[in-house]
PDB file of C-alpha atoms in Angstrom:
ATOM      1  CA  MET A   1       0.010  -0.054   0.080  1.00 70.00           C
ATOM      2  CA  LYS A   2       1.356   3.517  -0.956  1.00 72.00           C
ATOM      3  CA  ILE A   3       1.508   6.070   2.001  1.00 69.00           C
ATOM      4  CA  PRO A   4       0.047   9.672   0.252  1.00 69.00           C
ATOM      5  CA  LYS A   5       2.652  12.197   0.573  1.00 74.00           C
ATOM      6  CA  ASP A   6       3.090  15.667  -0.348  1.00 79.00           C
ATOM      7  CA  CYS A   7       5.611  17.328  -2.601  1.00 83.00           C
ATOM      8  CA  VAL A   8       7.559  19.902  -1.415  1.00 85.00           C
ATOM      9  CA  LYS A   9      10.064  22.291  -3.456  1.00 91.00           C
ATOM     10  CA  ILE A  10      12.954  23.111  -1.126  1.00 90.00           C
ATOM     11  CA  VAL A  11      16.379  24.858  -1.375  1.00 93.00           C
ATOM     12  CA  ALA A  12      19.327  23.684   0.608  1.00 92.00           C
ATOM     13  CA  PHE A  13      22.492  25.117   1.088  1.00 93.00           C
ATOM     14  CA  SER A  14      26.179  23.784   2.259  1.00 93.00           C
ATOM     15  CA  ASP A  15      29.733  25.647   2.047  1.00 92.00           C
ATOM     16  CA  GLU A  16      29.568  24.649  -1.647  1.00 94.00           C
ATOM     17  CA  PHE A  17      26.629  23.782  -2.853  1.00 95.00           C
ATOM     18  CA  LYS A  18      22.870  24.517  -3.438  1.00 94.00           C
ATOM     19  CA  THR A  19      20.697  21.757  -4.164  1.00 95.00           C
ATOM     20  CA  ILE A  20      16.937  22.617  -5.475  1.00 95.00           C
ATOM     21  CA  GLY A  21      14.296  19.608  -5.453  1.00 95.00           C
ATOM     22  CA  THR A  22      11.376  18.095  -4.435  1.00 93.00           C
ATOM     23  CA  ALA A  23      10.989  16.193  -1.270  1.00 88.00           C
ATOM     24  CA  HIS A  24       8.292  14.196  -0.430  1.00 83.00           C
ATOM     25  CA  LYS A  25       6.774  14.484   3.213  1.00 74.00           C
ATOM     26  CA  PHE A  26       3.268  13.482   5.072  1.00 70.00           C
ATOM     27  CA  PRO A  27       0.337  15.534   4.214  1.00 73.00           C
ATOM     28  CA  GLU A  28      -1.064  18.469   6.416  1.00 70.00           C
ATOM     29  CA  GLY A  29       2.282  18.396   8.756  1.00 71.00           C
ATOM     30  CA  ARG A  30       4.457  21.459   8.442  1.00 75.00           C
ATOM     31  CA  PHE A  31       8.194  21.592   7.233  1.00 71.00           C
ATOM     32  CA  SER A  32       9.943  22.696   9.731  1.00 73.00           C
ATOM     33  CA  ASP A  33       8.485  19.504  11.683  1.00 73.00           C
ATOM     34  CA  PHE A  34       9.362  17.250   8.530  1.00 73.00           C
ATOM     35  CA  VAL A  35      13.128  18.080   8.264  1.00 73.00           C
ATOM     36  CA  ASP A  36      13.008  17.558  12.464  1.00 71.00           C
ATOM     37  CA  THR A  37      11.566  14.344  12.527  1.00 68.00           C
ATOM     38  CA  LEU A  38      14.020  13.235   9.147  1.00 70.00           C
ATOM     39  CA  GLN A  39      16.188   9.955  10.233  1.00 64.00           C
ATOM     40  CA  LYS A  40      19.735   9.085   9.237  1.00 72.00           C
ATOM     41  CA  GLY A  41      20.465  12.783   8.780  1.00 83.00           C
ATOM     42  CA  TYR A  42      19.595  12.293   5.143  1.00 85.00           C
ATOM     43  CA  ILE A  43      16.756  13.765   3.043  1.00 86.00           C
ATOM     44  CA  SER A  44      15.772  12.103  -0.336  1.00 86.00           C
ATOM     45  CA  LEU A  45      14.652  14.230  -3.105  1.00 92.00           C
ATOM     46  CA  THR A  46      13.463  13.782  -6.857  1.00 94.00           C
ATOM     47  CA  ASP A  47      14.388  15.768  -9.940  1.00 96.00           C
ATOM     48  CA  ALA A  48      16.843  17.449  -8.154  1.00 96.00           C
ATOM     49  CA  LYS A  49      19.813  20.125  -9.219  1.00 96.00           C
ATOM     50  CA  VAL A  50      23.106  20.981  -8.075  1.00 96.00           C
ATOM     51  CA  TYR A  51      24.453  24.456  -8.534  1.00 95.00           C
ATOM     52  CA  SER A  52      27.947  25.935  -7.089  1.00 93.00           C
ATOM     53  CA  VAL A  53      27.439  28.871  -4.894  1.00 90.00           C
ATOM     54  CA  ARG A  54      30.391  30.760  -5.839  1.00 89.00           C
ATOM     55  CA  THR A  55      29.693  30.735  -9.760  1.00 90.00           C
ATOM     56  CA  ARG A  56      25.781  29.630  -9.230  1.00 88.00           C
ATOM     57  CA  GLU A  57      26.628  27.525 -12.207  1.00 94.00           C
ATOM     58  CA  LEU A  58      24.600  24.191 -12.232  1.00 96.00           C
ATOM     59  CA  LEU A  59      26.837  21.336 -11.648  1.00 96.00           C
ATOM     60  CA  TYR A  60      24.619  18.252 -12.322  1.00 94.00           C
ATOM     61  CA  GLU A  61      20.893  16.989 -12.008  1.00 97.00           C
ATOM     62  CA  ALA A  62      19.668  13.915 -10.684  1.00 97.00           C
ATOM     63  CA  LYS A  63      16.033  12.203 -10.725  1.00 97.00           C
ATOM     64  CA  PHE A  64      16.704  11.096  -7.230  1.00 95.00           C
ATOM     65  CA  MET A  65      19.508  11.468  -4.845  1.00 94.00           C
ATOM     66  CA  LYS A  66      20.269  11.502  -0.913  1.00 91.00           C
ATOM     67  CA  LEU A  67      21.205  15.309   0.719  1.00 90.00           C
ATOM     68  CA  ASN A  68      23.524  14.379   3.428  1.00 89.00           C
ATOM     69  CA  LEU A  69      21.896  16.899   5.946  1.00 86.00           C
ATOM     70  CA  THR A  70      25.211  17.441   8.206  1.00 87.00           C
ATOM     71  CA  TYR A  71      26.735  19.617   5.852  1.00 89.00           C
ATOM     72  CA  ILE A  72      23.576  21.206   5.361  1.00 88.00           C
ATOM     73  CA  LYS A  73      24.067  25.263   6.666  1.00 89.00           C
ATOM     74  CA  ALA A  74      20.541  26.207   5.780  1.00 87.00           C
ATOM     75  CA  ILE A  75      17.304  24.668   4.239  1.00 86.00           C
ATOM     76  CA  MET A  76      13.683  25.976   3.072  1.00 86.00           C
ATOM     77  CA  PRO A  77      10.777  25.731   0.955  1.00 85.00           C
ATOM     78  CA  LEU A  78      11.721  26.927  -2.545  1.00 84.00           C
ATOM     79  CA  SER A  79       8.754  29.421  -2.257  1.00 79.00           C
ATOM     80  CA  ASP A  80       9.866  31.250   0.588  1.00 78.00           C
ATOM     81  CA  TYR A  81      13.424  31.687  -1.008  1.00 79.00           C
ATOM     82  CA  VAL A  82      14.144  34.899  -2.944  1.00 74.00           C
ATOM     83  CA  GLU A  83      18.017  35.600  -4.085  1.00 74.00           C
ATOM     84  CA  LYS A  84      18.981  38.769  -3.844  1.00 68.00           C
ATOM     85  CA  LYS A  85      21.147  39.843  -6.569  1.00 65.00           C
ATOM     86  CA  ASP A  86      24.504  42.160  -6.419  1.00 58.00           C
ATOM     87  CA  SER A  87      22.855  45.195  -7.556  1.00 46.00           C
ATOM     88  CA  PRO A  88      20.292  46.090  -4.544  1.00 51.00           C
ATOM     89  CA  ASN A  89      17.570  46.720  -7.009  1.00 48.00           C
ATOM     90  CA  GLN A  90      17.577  43.419  -8.926  1.00 47.00           C
ATOM     91  CA  THR A  91      16.134  40.105  -7.094  1.00 47.00           C
ATOM     92  CA  ARG A  92      16.153  36.430  -8.374  1.00 51.00           C
ATOM     93  CA  VAL A  93      13.427  33.471  -7.693  1.00 48.00           C
ATOM     94  CA  TYR A  94      14.746  30.254  -8.853  1.00 48.00           C
ATOM     95  CA  THR A  95      12.145  27.661 -10.271  1.00 46.00           C
ATOM     96  CA  ILE A  96      12.219  24.467 -11.027  1.00 45.00           C
ATOM     97  CA  GLU A  97      11.451  23.442 -14.463  1.00 43.00           C
TER      98      GLU A  97
END
């Protein structure tokens, strides 16, 4: 029997990488509760894209990956993320295509 889950697009940062992908959580739960209850220190992502923090270059894509939370400095729903550009008047929102 398949357990229904909600898809949440997330962005996660380590010192070197920005990872954008889709996490799968139980319905009606808060994202922060989902992250707090992850077991074994990993989060499974589908349709993941990994970028260099320094160059912003897309390094690789994966249909499925496990993200090691030991190295993650910040994680949030992609809908809450707005990146400030060099110019104070520009912002960029990343989306998964």
